[in-house]
Short mmCIF file of C-alpha atoms in Angstrom, two decimals:
data_model
loop_
_atom_site.label_atom_id
_atom_site.label_comp_id
_atom_site.label_asym_id
_atom_site.label_seq_id
_atom_site.Cartn_x
_atom_site.Cartn_y
_atom_site.Cartn_z
CA UNK A 1 -12.79 15.35 -51.42
CA UNK A 2 -16.23 14.91 -52.23
CA UNK A 3 -16.19 11.05 -51.34
CA UNK A 4 -16.28 10.73 -47.03
CA UNK A 5 -12.88 8.34 -45.98
CA UNK A 6 -13.29 4.82 -44.76
CA UNK A 7 -12.18 5.81 -41.58
CA UNK A 8 -15.27 8.02 -41.11
CA UNK A 9 -17.12 5.10 -41.14
CA UNK A 10 -15.17 3.41 -39.24
CA UNK A 11 -15.78 6.20 -36.22
CA UNK A 12 -19.24 6.37 -36.68
CA UNK A 13 -19.27 2.36 -36.36
CA UNK A 14 -17.42 2.18 -33.53
CA UNK A 15 -18.72 4.85 -31.90
CA UNK A 16 -23.01 3.01 -32.49
CA UNK A 17 -21.49 0.30 -31.42
CA UNK A 18 -19.89 1.89 -28.18
CA UNK A 19 -23.36 2.97 -27.27
CA UNK A 20 -25.49 -0.41 -27.89
CA UNK A 21 -22.99 -1.63 -25.48
CA UNK A 22 -23.54 1.01 -22.68
CA UNK A 23 -27.44 0.86 -23.64
CA UNK A 24 -30.05 -1.07 -21.16
CA UNK A 25 -32.37 -1.56 -23.91
CA UNK A 26 -30.74 -2.21 -26.94
CA UNK A 27 -29.74 -5.99 -26.60
CA UNK A 28 -33.14 -7.34 -25.42
CA UNK A 29 -34.77 -5.14 -27.01
CA UNK A 30 -33.14 -7.64 -30.33
CA UNK A 31 -33.89 -10.41 -28.02
CA UNK A 32 -37.40 -9.66 -28.04
CA UNK A 33 -37.60 -8.51 -31.67
CA UNK A 34 -36.05 -12.27 -31.88
CA UNK A 35 -38.90 -13.92 -29.75
CA UNK A 36 -41.74 -12.23 -31.58
CA UNK A 37 -40.09 -13.59 -35.04
CA UNK A 38 -39.24 -17.20 -33.10
CA UNK A 39 -42.76 -17.20 -32.12
CA UNK A 40 -44.27 -17.06 -36.05
CA UNK A 41 -41.49 -18.72 -37.75
CA UNK A 42 -42.04 -21.94 -35.31
CA UNK A 43 -46.02 -21.75 -35.85
CA UNK A 44 -45.19 -21.33 -39.29
CA UNK A 45 -43.44 -24.75 -39.54
CA UNK A 46 -45.35 -26.00 -37.24
CA UNK A 47 -48.75 -25.66 -39.92
CA UNK A 48 -46.83 -27.09 -42.84
CA UNK A 49 -44.23 -29.61 -42.21
CA UNK A 50 -45.92 -30.88 -38.55
CA UNK A 51 -46.66 -32.69 -36.94
CA UNK A 52 -43.15 -34.04 -36.31
CA UNK A 53 -42.22 -37.81 -34.72
CA UNK A 54 -39.84 -35.72 -32.27
CA UNK A 55 -40.39 -33.54 -29.78
CA UNK A 56 -43.32 -32.73 -26.58
CA UNK A 57 -46.31 -34.82 -27.22
CA UNK A 58 -49.83 -33.14 -25.61
CA UNK A 59 -52.87 -31.87 -26.17
CA UNK A 60 -53.91 -28.45 -27.24
CA UNK A 61 -55.48 -28.03 -23.53
CA UNK A 62 -51.53 -28.86 -22.01
CA UNK A 63 -49.78 -26.66 -24.44
CA UNK A 64 -52.33 -23.87 -23.33
CA UNK A 65 -51.59 -24.36 -19.80
CA UNK A 66 -47.98 -25.29 -20.27
CA UNK A 67 -47.68 -21.67 -22.25
CA UNK A 68 -49.48 -20.16 -19.81
CA UNK A 69 -47.85 -20.77 -17.04
CA UNK A 70 -44.21 -20.41 -18.90
CA UNK A 71 -45.67 -16.55 -19.60
CA UNK A 72 -46.83 -16.16 -16.01
CA UNK A 73 -43.84 -17.37 -14.60
CA UNK A 74 -41.20 -15.08 -17.19
CA UNK A 75 -42.73 -11.69 -17.10
CA UNK A 76 -42.71 -12.28 -13.15
CA UNK A 77 -39.62 -13.03 -12.74
CA UNK A 78 -38.55 -10.34 -15.05
CA UNK A 79 -40.05 -7.83 -12.49
CA UNK A 80 -37.71 -9.50 -10.12
CA UNK A 81 -34.68 -9.35 -11.94
CA UNK A 82 -35.13 -5.83 -12.70
CA UNK A 83 -35.68 -4.97 -9.18
CA UNK A 84 -32.66 -6.53 -8.74
CA UNK A 85 -30.48 -4.94 -11.27
CA UNK A 86 -31.61 -1.20 -9.77
CA UNK A 87 -30.32 -2.25 -6.46
CA UNK A 88 -27.19 -3.16 -8.05
CA UNK A 89 -27.11 -0.28 -9.45
CA UNK A 90 -28.35 2.04 -5.92
CA UNK A 91 -25.36 -0.27 -4.81
CA UNK A 92 -22.75 0.50 -6.41
CA UNK A 93 -23.46 4.15 -6.91
CA UNK A 94 -23.89 4.97 -3.35
CA UNK A 95 -20.79 2.44 -2.30
CA UNK A 96 -18.54 3.18 -5.19
CA UNK A 97 -18.96 5.70 -7.30
CA UNK A 98 -21.55 6.75 -9.88
CA UNK A 99 -19.05 6.92 -12.98
CA UNK A 100 -18.87 3.04 -12.01
CA UNK A 101 -22.12 2.37 -12.81
CA UNK A 102 -21.38 1.78 -16.57
CA UNK A 103 -19.71 -1.14 -15.65
CA UNK A 104 -22.90 -2.76 -14.25
CA UNK A 105 -25.46 -1.31 -16.75
CA UNK A 106 -23.53 -2.68 -20.28
CA UNK A 107 -22.75 -6.78 -18.86
CA UNK A 108 -24.23 -8.53 -21.09
CA UNK A 109 -25.28 -11.09 -19.07
CA UNK A 110 -27.50 -8.71 -17.04
CA UNK A 111 -28.89 -7.70 -20.52
CA UNK A 112 -28.99 -11.14 -21.81
CA UNK A 113 -31.43 -12.28 -18.88
CA UNK A 114 -33.88 -9.10 -19.04
CA UNK A 115 -34.15 -9.86 -23.21
CA UNK A 116 -34.59 -13.46 -22.58
CA UNK A 117 -37.12 -13.63 -20.02
CA UNK A 118 -39.56 -10.68 -21.89
CA UNK A 119 -38.67 -12.68 -24.84
CA UNK A 120 -39.58 -15.90 -23.33
CA UNK A 121 -42.85 -13.97 -22.40
CA UNK A 122 -43.64 -12.81 -25.76
CA UNK A 123 -42.89 -16.15 -27.14
CA UNK A 124 -45.05 -17.70 -25.32
CA UNK A 125 -48.07 -15.19 -26.00
CA UNK A 126 -47.58 -14.97 -29.45
CA UNK A 127 -46.84 -19.16 -29.48
CA UNK A 128 -50.64 -19.35 -28.14
CA UNK A 129 -52.81 -18.10 -30.96
CA UNK A 130 -51.12 -21.03 -32.98
CA UNK A 131 -53.31 -23.01 -30.88
CA UNK A 132 -56.15 -24.90 -31.86
CA UNK A 133 -59.92 -24.74 -29.98
CA UNK A 134 -59.80 -28.64 -30.00
CA UNK A 135 -58.89 -29.44 -26.55
CA UNK A 136 -58.02 -32.90 -27.37
CA UNK A 137 -56.18 -32.33 -30.85
CA UNK A 138 -52.77 -32.45 -30.92
CA UNK A 139 -50.19 -29.66 -30.21
CA UNK A 140 -47.83 -27.43 -32.44
CA UNK A 141 -45.09 -29.63 -31.43
CA UNK A 142 -41.95 -27.43 -32.52
CA UNK A 143 -43.70 -24.69 -30.24
CA UNK A 144 -44.39 -26.37 -27.83
CA UNK A 145 -40.32 -28.00 -27.32
CA UNK A 146 -39.19 -24.30 -27.99
CA UNK A 147 -41.39 -23.05 -25.31
CA UNK A 148 -39.62 -25.68 -22.80
CA UNK A 149 -36.29 -25.06 -24.04
CA UNK A 150 -36.72 -21.50 -23.37
CA UNK A 151 -38.11 -21.43 -19.96
CA UNK A 152 -34.84 -24.15 -19.28
CA UNK A 153 -32.58 -21.26 -20.83
CA UNK A 154 -34.15 -18.56 -18.80
CA UNK A 155 -33.73 -20.49 -15.81
CA UNK A 156 -29.89 -21.61 -16.43
CA UNK A 157 -29.10 -17.73 -17.15
CA UNK A 158 -30.75 -16.63 -13.61
CA UNK A 159 -28.55 -18.52 -11.82
CA UNK A 160 -25.71 -17.38 -13.60
CA UNK A 161 -26.68 -13.90 -13.18
CA UNK A 162 -27.12 -14.00 -9.62
CA UNK A 163 -23.35 -15.56 -9.33
CA UNK A 164 -21.84 -12.81 -11.94
CA UNK A 165 -24.39 -10.16 -9.66
CA UNK A 166 -22.60 -11.78 -6.31
CA UNK A 167 -19.22 -11.44 -7.91
CA UNK A 168 -19.65 -8.36 -9.53
CA UNK A 169 -20.78 -6.12 -6.28
CA UNK A 170 -16.94 -6.97 -5.01
CA UNK A 171 -14.94 -3.96 -4.72
CA UNK A 172 -12.23 -5.84 -6.05
CA UNK A 173 -13.96 -7.33 -9.18
CA UNK A 174 -15.33 -3.91 -9.39
CA UNK A 175 -11.62 -2.04 -10.03
CA UNK A 176 -10.22 -5.50 -11.60
CA UNK A 177 -12.98 -4.52 -14.35
CA UNK A 178 -12.47 -1.09 -14.66
CA UNK A 179 -8.55 -1.77 -14.91
CA UNK A 180 -8.98 -4.61 -17.61
CA UNK A 181 -10.60 -2.18 -19.91
CA UNK A 182 -8.46 0.70 -19.13
CA UNK A 183 -5.31 -1.57 -20.32
CA UNK A 184 -6.73 -2.09 -23.41
CA UNK A 185 -7.08 1.49 -24.24
CA UNK A 186 -3.60 1.90 -23.14
CA UNK A 187 -3.02 -0.75 -25.74
CA UNK A 188 -5.30 0.88 -28.44
CA UNK A 189 -3.77 4.06 -28.11
CA UNK A 190 -0.35 2.69 -28.33
CA UNK A 191 -0.87 1.00 -31.67
CA UNK A 192 -2.39 3.95 -33.02
CA UNK A 193 0.93 6.25 -31.78
CA UNK A 194 3.66 4.09 -33.12
CA UNK A 195 1.40 3.99 -37.05
CA UNK A 196 1.61 7.77 -36.57
CA UNK A 197 4.78 9.73 -38.14
CA UNK A 198 5.97 12.77 -35.23
CA UNK A 199 7.13 16.11 -36.30
CA UNK A 200 10.26 17.16 -34.05
CA UNK A 201 9.57 20.58 -35.26
CA UNK A 202 6.04 21.34 -35.63
CA UNK A 203 4.66 24.71 -37.63
CA UNK A 204 3.28 27.66 -36.17
CA UNK A 205 0.60 29.33 -38.07
CA UNK A 206 -0.91 32.15 -38.11
CA UNK A 207 -4.27 30.59 -36.68
CA UNK A 208 -6.16 34.02 -36.72
CA UNK A 209 -5.60 33.96 -40.95
CA UNK A 210 -7.51 30.30 -40.88
CA UNK A 211 -10.87 28.72 -39.44
CA UNK A 212 -12.31 27.99 -36.07
CA UNK A 213 -14.31 25.31 -35.85
CA UNK A 214 -16.57 25.08 -33.20
CA UNK A 215 -18.16 22.85 -30.41
CA UNK A 216 -21.78 22.49 -31.43
CA UNK A 217 -23.27 21.09 -28.50
CA UNK A 218 -21.95 20.71 -24.65
CA UNK A 219 -20.44 17.64 -23.88
CA UNK A 220 -17.52 15.05 -23.46
CA UNK A 221 -14.88 14.09 -26.05
CA UNK A 222 -14.97 11.10 -26.63
CA UNK A 223 -13.26 10.19 -29.59
CA UNK A 224 -10.64 12.50 -31.81
CA UNK A 225 -9.02 10.33 -34.23
CA UNK A 226 -6.21 11.91 -35.75
CA UNK A 227 -6.28 9.67 -39.12
CA UNK A 228 -9.97 11.23 -39.45
CA UNK A 229 -8.80 14.82 -38.56
CA UNK A 230 -6.05 14.49 -41.46
CA UNK A 231 -8.03 12.72 -44.01
CA UNK A 232 -10.41 15.87 -44.78
CA UNK A 233 -8.46 18.63 -44.71
CA UNK A 234 -6.99 19.70 -47.58
CA UNK A 235 -3.03 18.95 -48.27
CA UNK A 236 -0.62 20.89 -46.64
CA UNK A 237 -3.78 22.14 -44.15
CA UNK A 238 -2.25 21.90 -40.13
CA UNK A 239 -4.57 22.10 -38.10
CA UNK A 240 -4.44 22.04 -33.82
CA UNK A 241 -6.68 20.53 -31.82
CA UNK A 242 -8.08 22.66 -29.00
CA UNK A 243 -9.43 20.30 -27.08
CA UNK A 244 -8.71 16.26 -26.08
CA UNK A 245 -10.69 13.16 -25.68
CA UNK A 246 -12.06 12.87 -21.48
CA UNK A 247 -11.97 17.03 -21.79
CA UNK A 248 -16.14 18.83 -21.44
CA UNK A 249 -16.10 21.17 -23.96
CA UNK A 250 -19.25 23.99 -23.89
CA UNK A 251 -21.11 25.04 -27.09
CA UNK A 252 -19.38 27.55 -29.07
CA UNK A 253 -16.09 26.48 -28.08
CA UNK A 254 -13.05 26.80 -30.28
CA UNK A 255 -12.88 22.73 -31.07
CA UNK A 256 -10.20 22.62 -33.86
CA UNK A 257 -8.27 25.49 -35.53
CA UNK A 258 -7.03 24.65 -39.24
CA UNK A 259 -4.62 26.82 -41.58
CA UNK A 260 -4.87 28.00 -44.18
CA UNK A 261 -8.84 29.09 -44.41
CA UNK A 262 -10.16 26.33 -46.49
CA UNK A 263 -12.02 27.16 -49.55
CA UNK A 264 -15.25 24.94 -49.02
CA UNK A 265 -16.94 24.94 -45.66
CA UNK A 266 -18.04 21.37 -45.98
CA UNK A 267 -14.56 20.70 -44.88
CA UNK A 268 -15.32 22.76 -41.68
CA UNK A 269 -18.26 20.42 -41.43
CA UNK A 270 -16.17 17.59 -41.60
CA UNK A 271 -14.17 18.50 -39.24
CA UNK A 272 -16.88 18.95 -36.65
CA UNK A 273 -18.00 16.15 -37.15
CA UNK A 274 -15.05 14.12 -36.99
CA UNK A 275 -14.36 15.06 -33.11
CA UNK A 276 -17.28 12.56 -31.13
CA UNK A 277 -18.64 14.48 -28.38
CA UNK A 278 -21.29 12.76 -26.00
CA UNK A 279 -23.27 13.17 -22.90
CA UNK A 280 -22.19 10.96 -20.56
CA UNK A 281 -17.75 10.54 -20.38
CA UNK A 282 -16.65 7.12 -21.59
CA UNK A 283 -13.58 5.02 -21.72
CA UNK A 284 -13.10 4.84 -25.67
CA UNK A 285 -10.49 6.74 -26.06
CA UNK A 286 -9.47 8.22 -22.59
CA UNK A 287 -7.72 6.18 -20.23
CA UNK A 288 -7.91 9.25 -17.65
CA UNK A 289 -11.31 8.31 -17.18
CA UNK A 290 -10.00 4.72 -15.43
CA UNK A 291 -8.10 6.71 -13.35
CA UNK A 292 -10.77 9.10 -12.32
CA UNK A 293 -13.45 6.31 -11.03
CA UNK A 294 -10.37 4.40 -9.37
CA UNK A 295 -9.80 7.39 -7.28
CA UNK A 296 -13.46 7.60 -7.22
CA UNK A 297 -13.73 4.68 -5.03
CA UNK A 298 -10.88 5.27 -2.61
CA UNK A 299 -11.73 8.48 -1.80
CA UNK A 300 -15.25 7.05 -1.30
CA UNK A 301 -13.50 4.47 0.67
CA UNK A 302 -11.62 7.07 2.72
CA UNK A 303 -14.32 9.49 3.79
CA UNK A 304 -15.93 9.36 7.00
CA UNK A 305 -19.49 7.92 6.03
CA UNK A 306 -17.42 4.64 5.04
CA UNK A 307 -13.86 4.33 6.55
CA UNK A 308 -12.80 1.72 4.62
CA UNK A 309 -9.07 1.98 4.33
CA UNK A 310 -8.64 -1.45 2.79
CA UNK A 311 -10.69 -1.20 0.11
CA UNK A 312 -8.99 2.77 -0.66
CA UNK A 313 -5.63 0.33 0.09
CA UNK A 314 -7.08 -2.30 -3.12
CA UNK A 315 -7.17 0.80 -5.41
CA UNK A 316 -4.15 2.12 -4.58
CA UNK A 317 -2.28 -0.95 -5.68
CA UNK A 318 -4.17 -1.03 -8.76
CA UNK A 319 -3.92 2.24 -9.65
CA UNK A 320 0.01 0.89 -9.18
CA UNK A 321 -0.47 -1.72 -11.34
CA UNK A 322 -2.42 0.16 -14.40
CA UNK A 323 0.44 2.91 -14.27
CA UNK A 324 2.88 0.04 -14.89
CA UNK A 325 2.00 -0.23 -18.15
CA UNK A 326 0.66 3.41 -18.54
CA UNK A 327 3.91 5.47 -18.09
CA UNK A 328 6.21 2.84 -20.11
CA UNK A 329 3.99 2.93 -23.49
CA UNK A 330 4.47 5.24 -25.87
CA UNK A 331 1.88 8.11 -25.95
CA UNK A 332 0.76 9.96 -28.55
CA UNK A 333 3.01 12.85 -30.27
CA UNK A 334 1.97 16.52 -30.29
CA UNK A 335 2.09 16.58 -33.48
CA UNK A 336 2.16 14.11 -36.20
CA UNK A 337 2.16 14.33 -40.34
CA UNK A 338 -0.01 12.65 -42.76
CA UNK A 339 -0.36 12.23 -46.50
CA UNK A 340 0.46 15.30 -48.56
CA UNK A 341 1.90 17.26 -46.22
CA UNK A 342 -0.83 17.82 -43.46
CA UNK A 343 -0.05 18.55 -40.26
CA UNK A 344 -1.66 17.39 -36.85
CA UNK A 345 -1.44 19.18 -33.33
CA UNK A 346 -2.43 18.32 -29.90
CA UNK A 347 -1.33 20.99 -27.56
CA UNK A 348 -3.51 19.18 -25.31
CA UNK A 349 -3.43 15.64 -24.81
CA UNK A 350 -1.97 14.72 -20.76
CA UNK A 351 1.36 13.51 -20.02
CA UNK A 352 2.55 10.85 -18.15
CA UNK A 353 3.28 14.03 -15.30
CA UNK A 354 -0.29 14.55 -15.39
CA UNK A 355 -1.76 11.32 -15.13
CA UNK A 356 0.75 10.67 -12.16
CA UNK A 357 -0.58 13.44 -10.76
CA UNK A 358 -4.66 12.59 -11.45
CA UNK A 359 -3.75 9.09 -9.84
CA UNK A 360 -2.27 9.93 -6.17
CA UNK A 361 -2.79 13.94 -5.65
CA UNK A 362 -5.90 13.53 -3.86
CA UNK A 363 -5.68 9.46 -2.59
CA UNK A 364 -2.65 11.06 -0.89
CA UNK A 365 -4.70 14.12 0.09
CA UNK A 366 -7.33 12.12 1.70
CA UNK A 367 -5.28 9.49 2.97
CA UNK A 368 -2.34 10.99 4.88
CA UNK A 369 -4.74 10.19 7.82
CA UNK A 370 -4.82 6.46 7.37
CA UNK A 371 -1.08 5.27 7.83
CA UNK A 372 -2.44 2.10 6.10
CA UNK A 373 -3.23 3.87 3.56
CA UNK A 374 -0.41 6.13 3.04
CA UNK A 375 2.44 3.01 3.89
CA UNK A 376 0.66 1.24 1.25
CA UNK A 377 0.99 4.85 -1.38
CA UNK A 378 4.78 5.30 -0.62
CA UNK A 379 5.55 1.49 -1.28
CA UNK A 380 4.00 1.99 -4.96
CA UNK A 381 5.34 5.13 -5.88
CA UNK A 382 8.45 3.29 -4.59
CA UNK A 383 8.22 0.32 -7.08
CA UNK A 384 6.93 2.77 -9.59
CA UNK A 385 10.26 4.45 -9.57
CA UNK A 386 12.14 1.64 -9.48
CA UNK A 387 10.37 0.08 -12.42
CA UNK A 388 11.17 3.49 -14.51
CA UNK A 389 14.87 3.08 -13.61
CA UNK A 390 14.55 -0.70 -14.75
CA UNK A 391 12.95 0.33 -18.16
CA UNK A 392 14.97 3.49 -18.66
CA UNK A 393 12.10 5.60 -18.76
CA UNK A 394 12.89 7.93 -15.64
CA UNK A 395 11.86 11.21 -17.37
CA UNK A 396 8.43 10.51 -14.85
CA UNK A 397 10.45 9.64 -11.99
CA UNK A 398 11.04 13.26 -10.66
CA UNK A 399 7.07 13.24 -10.86
CA UNK A 400 6.62 10.74 -8.82
CA UNK A 401 9.06 11.59 -6.15
CA UNK A 402 7.55 14.80 -5.64
CA UNK A 403 4.18 12.85 -4.82
CA UNK A 404 6.20 10.79 -2.33
CA UNK A 405 7.84 13.49 -0.96
CA UNK A 406 4.66 15.84 -0.47
CA UNK A 407 2.94 12.38 1.54
CA UNK A 408 6.08 11.67 3.72
CA UNK A 409 5.60 15.34 4.82
CA UNK A 410 1.82 15.17 5.76
CA UNK A 411 2.46 11.91 7.35
CA UNK A 412 5.02 13.20 9.56
CA UNK A 413 3.24 16.89 10.48
CA UNK A 414 0.39 15.00 11.49
CA UNK A 415 0.47 14.60 15.33
CA UNK A 416 -1.47 11.27 16.27
CA UNK A 417 1.26 8.83 14.85
CA UNK A 418 3.33 7.32 17.39
CA UNK A 419 6.93 7.35 16.93
CA UNK A 420 7.33 3.68 15.92
CA UNK A 421 4.77 3.49 13.52
CA UNK A 422 6.29 7.08 11.83
CA UNK A 423 9.94 5.49 11.79
CA UNK A 424 8.16 2.21 9.88
CA UNK A 425 6.69 4.49 7.94
CA UNK A 426 9.56 5.99 6.69
CA UNK A 427 11.54 2.86 6.05
CA UNK A 428 9.29 1.95 3.65
CA UNK A 429 8.70 5.63 2.26
CA UNK A 430 12.79 6.51 2.04
CA UNK A 431 14.37 3.44 3.20
CA UNK A 432 16.67 1.19 0.97
CA UNK A 433 15.10 -2.08 1.59
CA UNK A 434 12.89 -3.37 -0.92
CA UNK A 435 9.37 -1.72 -0.71
CA UNK A 436 7.20 -5.18 -1.67
CA UNK A 437 8.20 -6.43 2.02
CA UNK A 438 6.20 -5.77 4.75
CA UNK A 439 9.24 -5.86 7.13
CA UNK A 440 12.37 -4.28 6.71
CA UNK A 441 13.74 -6.49 8.87
CA UNK A 442 12.56 -10.35 9.21
CA UNK A 443 12.29 -11.68 12.48
CA UNK A 444 14.63 -14.44 13.04
CA UNK A 445 13.29 -18.24 11.98
CA UNK A 446 10.74 -16.54 9.87
#
């Protein structure tokens, strides 16, 4: 138990990579450092091996003018790009949800553009030091050529950034990117679940006679890898996790309980470190956060300030696609077994019925006043029931039926809908026709 398991380092590396990707500063800072290093290396090569027969041929006066112009233009453009980035974050926060801002912050194109602009500025300023005082003397060939290449590359990246920004602010692209990341999380979770050894009859030791690991700080539980928890406890121990990824925990609350009590306190410290607690909620092991973001977009669209039922309908359809995968994928077991008799209990992991409630409950409550949204929601619920029945996963069908029944009751009770509209809605929600069809009966000749 003295050596840390390999999965320990993997957790730290994975958490560090995720934080690096979520940072709007880390990648641009690395690119700027690379620009400074490139300026010094190219200057050294020019002094040692130059002049070269290829590349830009100009005197020192023209090189100073070129480098000064490029430096001034890039730092000015960097300010414009910063402003566009801030505006896009404000639009995403106000139009969609504050929780979707992370999709724009973690965009690699915008991070690269910001880094390239500042790196080009730094490169040109540092390269000016290598230009001789004699105006008629030849300028460093490699340094001036690289300055021109960086300037052209930055212009191309800016065009790509503007194109990506224009597409990224479309609601369809926002919900698609969230759902795509969620599907990746579902796939990773499923692979992990298949590697685990499930325990049918979990032991119930008296944890009061064991030890309790308390949360060291407030925050969101972002990672709690089962293999790491099992790797740091003694053989034959039973560990119960008192939280789950995606839950908020307060400092001092029980994080894990272990029985029997370990003889070495270092085991408790390693158990505490095995659970990653962050200031912001992430989607590393939390597919429910994807549902939260999509539901927030739909609720914002259904608010009186925005009143965009089409966006809410698009979110409902995307939720249906996501749940088609989630509800037929094996979820982590509440009790698993590790090597040498180690047992991990996870009583608080979300069930498929809870995912259904989180996906549709609030949209059903807010969307019953919009018949277009209610019809789309009824159609999605029916298609999910048909899909689960076809896949033989009927255990979640009652939860879908419950949501559909509450939706029908809420819509029927609203007095502002005309009988013809209610009849068409009931045909979708309760009829035997294919729920994917827009009409229950096709007109002749169509």
